[in-house]
């Protein structure tokens, strides 16, 4: 493995020590294919994982068994940092590979050793787990408190400012859009139909046009 300097946490480990860990297989790199589940809801967290390549998604299971995306993580992000030293170290949601993914695994004992012996590593580790806790907390709060219509309007408002037009181009499928805002595909279609009947929007397969600008104010 090369170029560890581009990874914030790994860059704090002395190069010789890092290479020694790799040669002795103390650190392990795992590869996952697109769509593969990395951790199921309820799996035990036994190591810290640093994403080296690809995109990982945190998902929750809806009432009908559908998966909805809570948030996404990218190279240099970590998984399991807030769980590994917990008294209940089990993943509360499903974690999947959205693309082909490479992950570096750091076992609990090695992680503890690094935290004890390397102040810079400890500082970066604490920053990363604090950031992850804020991200997940905000996302869960967002989905718990918003109605389906509120979620749709928030999406339209964001896209209106990005695209600078009332005709919002959909650069994704309705299924992917539903996953993005954390609702079921059928619920999204049903609410869009209601909003259309109320004269708030019109839509087709590729766009949603805002008719009543109050919904994005």
mmCIF file of C-alpha atoms in Angstrom:
data_model
loop_
_atom_site.group_PDB
_atom_site.id
_atom_site.type_symbol
_atom_site.label_atom_id
_atom_site.label_comp_id
_atom_site.label_asym_id
_atom_site.label_seq_id
_atom_site.Cartn_x
_atom_site.Cartn_y
_atom_site.Cartn_z
ATOM 1 C CA UNK A 1 0.000 0.000 0.000
ATOM 2 C CA UNK A 2 1.353 3.400 -1.020
ATOM 3 C CA UNK A 3 0.604 7.081 -0.474
ATOM 4 C CA UNK A 4 -0.711 6.779 3.080
ATOM 5 C CA UNK A 5 -0.023 10.508 3.449
ATOM 6 C CA UNK A 6 -3.281 11.270 1.633
ATOM 7 C CA UNK A 7 -5.259 9.668 4.481
ATOM 8 C CA UNK A 8 -5.564 11.974 7.490
ATOM 9 C CA UNK A 9 -5.535 9.319 10.190
ATOM 10 C CA UNK A 10 -3.032 6.942 8.623
ATOM 11 C CA UNK A 11 -0.613 9.772 7.919
ATOM 12 C CA UNK A 12 -0.082 10.141 11.685
ATOM 13 C CA UNK A 13 1.399 6.614 11.905
ATOM 14 C CA UNK A 14 5.190 6.531 11.357
ATOM 15 C CA UNK A 15 5.858 5.089 7.904
ATOM 16 C CA UNK A 16 8.173 2.322 9.141
ATOM 17 C CA UNK A 17 5.653 1.197 11.765
ATOM 18 C CA UNK A 18 2.815 1.242 9.232
ATOM 19 C CA UNK A 19 4.782 -0.884 6.765
ATOM 20 C CA UNK A 20 5.731 -3.283 9.582
ATOM 21 C CA UNK A 21 2.056 -3.680 10.507
ATOM 22 C CA UNK A 22 1.207 -4.407 6.876
ATOM 23 C CA UNK A 23 4.038 -6.926 6.406
ATOM 24 C CA UNK A 24 2.996 -8.802 9.531
ATOM 25 C CA UNK A 25 -0.662 -8.624 8.466
ATOM 26 C CA UNK A 26 -1.566 -6.720 11.622
ATOM 27 C CA UNK A 27 -3.379 -4.306 9.341
ATOM 28 C CA UNK A 28 -5.632 -5.826 6.701
ATOM 29 C CA UNK A 29 -7.059 -4.391 3.481
ATOM 30 C CA UNK A 30 -10.468 -5.773 2.450
ATOM 31 C CA UNK A 31 -12.162 -5.291 -0.919
ATOM 32 C CA UNK A 32 -15.917 -5.131 -1.505
ATOM 33 C CA UNK A 33 -17.788 -5.129 -4.798
ATOM 34 C CA UNK A 34 -20.461 -2.582 -5.690
ATOM 35 C CA UNK A 35 -23.712 -3.446 -3.915
ATOM 36 C CA UNK A 36 -22.071 -5.791 -1.402
ATOM 37 C CA UNK A 37 -23.071 -5.466 2.248
ATOM 38 C CA UNK A 38 -20.077 -4.596 4.429
ATOM 39 C CA UNK A 39 -21.926 -4.839 7.749
ATOM 40 C CA UNK A 40 -25.482 -5.903 8.473
ATOM 41 C CA UNK A 41 -27.587 -4.235 11.136
ATOM 42 C CA UNK A 42 -26.616 -6.051 14.339
ATOM 43 C CA UNK A 43 -23.116 -7.132 13.270
ATOM 44 C CA UNK A 44 -20.453 -6.733 15.936
ATOM 45 C CA UNK A 45 -17.885 -3.978 15.376
ATOM 46 C CA UNK A 46 -14.450 -5.505 16.015
ATOM 47 C CA UNK A 47 -12.201 -3.062 14.168
ATOM 48 C CA UNK A 48 -11.861 0.500 12.963
ATOM 49 C CA UNK A 49 -12.175 0.782 9.186
ATOM 50 C CA UNK A 50 -10.565 3.484 7.063
ATOM 51 C CA UNK A 51 -12.075 3.897 3.593
ATOM 52 C CA UNK A 52 -9.239 3.891 1.060
ATOM 53 C CA UNK A 53 -11.221 3.887 -2.181
ATOM 54 C CA UNK A 54 -14.877 4.065 -3.215
ATOM 55 C CA UNK A 55 -18.153 5.189 -1.663
ATOM 56 C CA UNK A 56 -19.899 3.589 1.312
ATOM 57 C CA UNK A 57 -23.524 4.168 2.315
ATOM 58 C CA UNK A 58 -25.218 3.897 5.697
ATOM 59 C CA UNK A 59 -28.752 2.593 5.251
ATOM 60 C CA UNK A 60 -31.796 1.857 7.342
ATOM 61 C CA UNK A 61 -34.531 -0.697 6.691
ATOM 62 C CA UNK A 62 -38.038 0.693 6.249
ATOM 63 C CA UNK A 63 -41.278 -0.901 7.419
ATOM 64 C CA UNK A 64 -41.668 -2.756 4.123
ATOM 65 C CA UNK A 65 -38.086 -4.014 4.121
ATOM 66 C CA UNK A 66 -36.798 -1.344 1.724
ATOM 67 C CA UNK A 67 -33.362 0.184 2.278
ATOM 68 C CA UNK A 68 -33.064 3.977 2.535
ATOM 69 C CA UNK A 69 -29.790 5.873 2.451
ATOM 70 C CA UNK A 70 -29.006 7.818 5.633
ATOM 71 C CA UNK A 71 -25.606 9.189 4.631
ATOM 72 C CA UNK A 72 -22.549 8.451 2.507
ATOM 73 C CA UNK A 73 -18.852 8.130 3.343
ATOM 74 C CA UNK A 74 -15.855 8.524 1.063
ATOM 75 C CA UNK A 75 -12.073 7.879 1.015
ATOM 76 C CA UNK A 76 -10.386 9.124 4.219
ATOM 77 C CA UNK A 77 -13.588 8.648 6.241
ATOM 78 C CA UNK A 78 -13.783 5.993 8.966
ATOM 79 C CA UNK A 79 -16.346 3.402 10.032
ATOM 80 C CA UNK A 80 -16.904 1.946 13.489
ATOM 81 C CA UNK A 81 -14.955 4.558 15.432
ATOM 82 C CA UNK A 82 -17.898 5.409 17.663
ATOM 83 C CA UNK A 83 -18.701 1.736 18.315
ATOM 84 C CA UNK A 84 -15.465 -0.153 18.772
ATOM 85 C CA UNK A 85 -14.910 0.819 22.420
ATOM 86 C CA UNK A 86 -18.596 0.749 23.278
ATOM 87 C CA UNK A 87 -20.124 -1.716 25.738
ATOM 88 C CA UNK A 88 -22.657 -2.463 23.000
ATOM 89 C CA UNK A 89 -20.440 -2.553 19.875
ATOM 90 C CA UNK A 90 -23.046 -3.549 17.302
ATOM 91 C CA UNK A 91 -23.872 -1.729 14.093
ATOM 92 C CA UNK A 92 -27.351 -0.146 14.331
ATOM 93 C CA UNK A 93 -27.728 0.182 10.548
ATOM 94 C CA UNK A 94 -26.662 -1.608 7.380
ATOM 95 C CA UNK A 95 -23.440 -0.473 5.691
ATOM 96 C CA UNK A 96 -23.025 -1.207 1.972
ATOM 97 C CA UNK A 97 -20.615 -0.519 -0.871
ATOM 98 C CA UNK A 98 -22.188 1.949 -3.312
ATOM 99 C CA UNK A 99 -19.154 1.463 -5.602
ATOM 100 C CA UNK A 100 -16.227 -0.948 -5.508
ATOM 101 C CA UNK A 101 -14.583 -0.245 -2.144
ATOM 102 C CA UNK A 102 -11.238 -0.813 -0.429
ATOM 103 C CA UNK A 103 -11.094 -0.594 3.359
ATOM 104 C CA UNK A 104 -8.160 -0.789 5.785
ATOM 105 C CA UNK A 105 -9.036 -2.593 9.011
ATOM 106 C CA UNK A 106 -7.379 -1.722 12.337
ATOM 107 C CA UNK A 107 -8.113 -4.241 15.091
ATOM 108 C CA UNK A 108 -9.283 -2.927 18.460
ATOM 109 C CA UNK A 109 -6.070 -3.802 20.338
ATOM 110 C CA UNK A 110 -3.859 -2.113 17.723
ATOM 111 C CA UNK A 111 -6.140 0.913 17.676
ATOM 112 C CA UNK A 112 -5.873 1.206 21.450
ATOM 113 C CA UNK A 113 -2.092 0.887 21.248
ATOM 114 C CA UNK A 114 -1.887 3.639 18.633
ATOM 115 C CA UNK A 115 -4.130 5.919 20.680
ATOM 116 C CA UNK A 116 -1.989 5.384 23.793
ATOM 117 C CA UNK A 117 1.394 5.833 22.094
ATOM 118 C CA UNK A 118 0.667 8.443 19.439
ATOM 119 C CA UNK A 119 -0.923 11.728 20.524
ATOM 120 C CA UNK A 120 -1.334 12.955 16.956
ATOM 121 C CA UNK A 121 -3.146 9.754 15.972
ATOM 122 C CA UNK A 122 -5.397 10.034 19.037
ATOM 123 C CA UNK A 123 -6.258 13.667 18.215
ATOM 124 C CA UNK A 124 -7.201 12.871 14.613
ATOM 125 C CA UNK A 125 -9.169 9.800 15.696
ATOM 126 C CA UNK A 126 -11.213 11.832 18.189
ATOM 127 C CA UNK A 127 -11.880 14.502 15.557
ATOM 128 C CA UNK A 128 -13.106 11.900 13.075
ATOM 129 C CA UNK A 129 -15.456 10.106 15.460
ATOM 130 C CA UNK A 130 -16.836 13.438 16.690
ATOM 131 C CA UNK A 131 -17.528 14.496 13.106
ATOM 132 C CA UNK A 132 -19.220 11.187 12.302
ATOM 133 C CA UNK A 133 -21.428 11.453 15.384
ATOM 134 C CA UNK A 134 -22.596 14.910 14.287
ATOM 135 C CA UNK A 135 -23.270 13.778 10.711
ATOM 136 C CA UNK A 136 -25.304 10.725 11.736
ATOM 137 C CA UNK A 137 -27.127 12.626 14.473
ATOM 138 C CA UNK A 138 -28.180 15.376 12.085
ATOM 139 C CA UNK A 139 -29.270 12.887 9.423
ATOM 140 C CA UNK A 140 -31.344 10.785 11.828
ATOM 141 C CA UNK A 141 -32.918 13.906 13.342
ATOM 142 C CA UNK A 142 -33.696 15.136 9.830
ATOM 143 C CA UNK A 143 -35.530 11.943 8.862
ATOM 144 C CA UNK A 144 -37.278 11.558 12.192
ATOM 145 C CA UNK A 145 -38.764 15.055 12.302
ATOM 146 C CA UNK A 146 -39.642 15.822 8.683
ATOM 147 C CA UNK A 147 -42.795 14.813 6.901
ATOM 148 C CA UNK A 148 -42.586 13.371 3.388
ATOM 149 C CA UNK A 149 -43.701 16.713 1.934
ATOM 150 C CA UNK A 150 -41.162 18.620 4.027
ATOM 151 C CA UNK A 151 -38.415 16.339 2.718
ATOM 152 C CA UNK A 152 -39.512 16.852 -0.890
ATOM 153 C CA UNK A 153 -39.732 20.631 -0.440
ATOM 154 C CA UNK A 154 -36.283 20.739 1.181
ATOM 155 C CA UNK A 155 -34.873 18.840 -1.799
ATOM 156 C CA UNK A 156 -36.586 21.175 -4.280
ATOM 157 C CA UNK A 157 -35.357 24.247 -2.410
ATOM 158 C CA UNK A 158 -31.786 22.999 -2.474
ATOM 159 C CA UNK A 159 -31.960 22.141 -6.180
ATOM 160 C CA UNK A 160 -33.619 25.491 -6.982
ATOM 161 C CA UNK A 161 -30.593 27.335 -5.581
ATOM 162 C CA UNK A 162 -28.181 24.974 -7.326
ATOM 163 C CA UNK A 163 -29.890 25.047 -10.733
ATOM 164 C CA UNK A 164 -31.277 28.603 -10.499
ATOM 165 C CA UNK A 165 -34.558 27.633 -12.148
ATOM 166 C CA UNK A 166 -38.056 26.557 -11.098
ATOM 167 C CA UNK A 167 -37.798 23.597 -13.468
ATOM 168 C CA UNK A 168 -35.663 21.169 -11.480
ATOM 169 C CA UNK A 169 -33.852 18.650 -13.636
ATOM 170 C CA UNK A 170 -33.790 15.194 -12.096
ATOM 171 C CA UNK A 171 -30.319 13.776 -12.579
ATOM 172 C CA UNK A 172 -31.339 10.535 -10.935
ATOM 173 C CA UNK A 173 -34.174 8.010 -10.934
ATOM 174 C CA UNK A 174 -37.241 8.396 -8.728
ATOM 175 C CA UNK A 175 -36.065 5.355 -6.763
ATOM 176 C CA UNK A 176 -32.654 6.955 -6.105
ATOM 177 C CA UNK A 177 -34.344 10.244 -5.202
ATOM 178 C CA UNK A 178 -36.568 8.453 -2.693
ATOM 179 C CA UNK A 179 -33.510 6.807 -1.130
ATOM 180 C CA UNK A 180 -31.727 10.158 -0.978
ATOM 181 C CA UNK A 181 -34.467 11.839 1.034
ATOM 182 C CA UNK A 182 -35.169 8.733 3.107
ATOM 183 C CA UNK A 183 -38.642 7.697 1.995
ATOM 184 C CA UNK A 184 -40.175 4.822 0.058
ATOM 185 C CA UNK A 185 -40.508 5.031 -3.722
ATOM 186 C CA UNK A 186 -44.281 4.595 -3.531
ATOM 187 C CA UNK A 187 -44.569 7.279 -0.832
ATOM 188 C CA UNK A 188 -42.624 9.729 -3.005
ATOM 189 C CA UNK A 189 -44.883 9.106 -6.007
ATOM 190 C CA UNK A 190 -48.031 9.433 -3.904
ATOM 191 C CA UNK A 191 -46.929 12.744 -2.368
ATOM 192 C CA UNK A 192 -45.838 14.154 -5.737
ATOM 193 C CA UNK A 193 -49.297 13.343 -7.110
ATOM 194 C CA UNK A 194 -50.934 15.156 -4.181
ATOM 195 C CA UNK A 195 -48.715 18.191 -4.689
ATOM 196 C CA UNK A 196 -49.560 18.216 -8.385
ATOM 197 C CA UNK A 197 -53.305 18.079 -7.691
ATOM 198 C CA UNK A 198 -52.926 20.990 -5.271
ATOM 199 C CA UNK A 199 -51.249 23.044 -7.972
ATOM 200 C CA UNK A 200 -47.888 23.194 -6.228
ATOM 201 C CA UNK A 201 -45.816 21.408 -8.872
ATOM 202 C CA UNK A 202 -45.948 19.634 -12.196
ATOM 203 C CA UNK A 203 -43.565 16.829 -13.047
ATOM 204 C CA UNK A 204 -42.558 14.213 -15.573
ATOM 205 C CA UNK A 205 -39.894 11.512 -15.735
ATOM 206 C CA UNK A 206 -36.983 13.959 -15.985
ATOM 207 C CA UNK A 207 -38.026 17.082 -14.093
ATOM 208 C CA UNK A 208 -40.141 18.679 -11.384
ATOM 209 C CA UNK A 209 -41.387 22.219 -12.020
ATOM 210 C CA UNK A 210 -42.242 24.416 -9.043
ATOM 211 C CA UNK A 211 -45.559 26.219 -9.637
ATOM 212 C CA UNK A 212 -46.118 27.697 -6.196
ATOM 213 C CA UNK A 213 -42.870 29.265 -4.994
ATOM 214 C CA UNK A 214 -44.112 29.250 -1.399
ATOM 215 C CA UNK A 215 -43.043 25.613 -1.084
ATOM 216 C CA UNK A 216 -39.374 26.612 -1.281
ATOM 217 C CA UNK A 217 -39.556 29.657 0.970
#
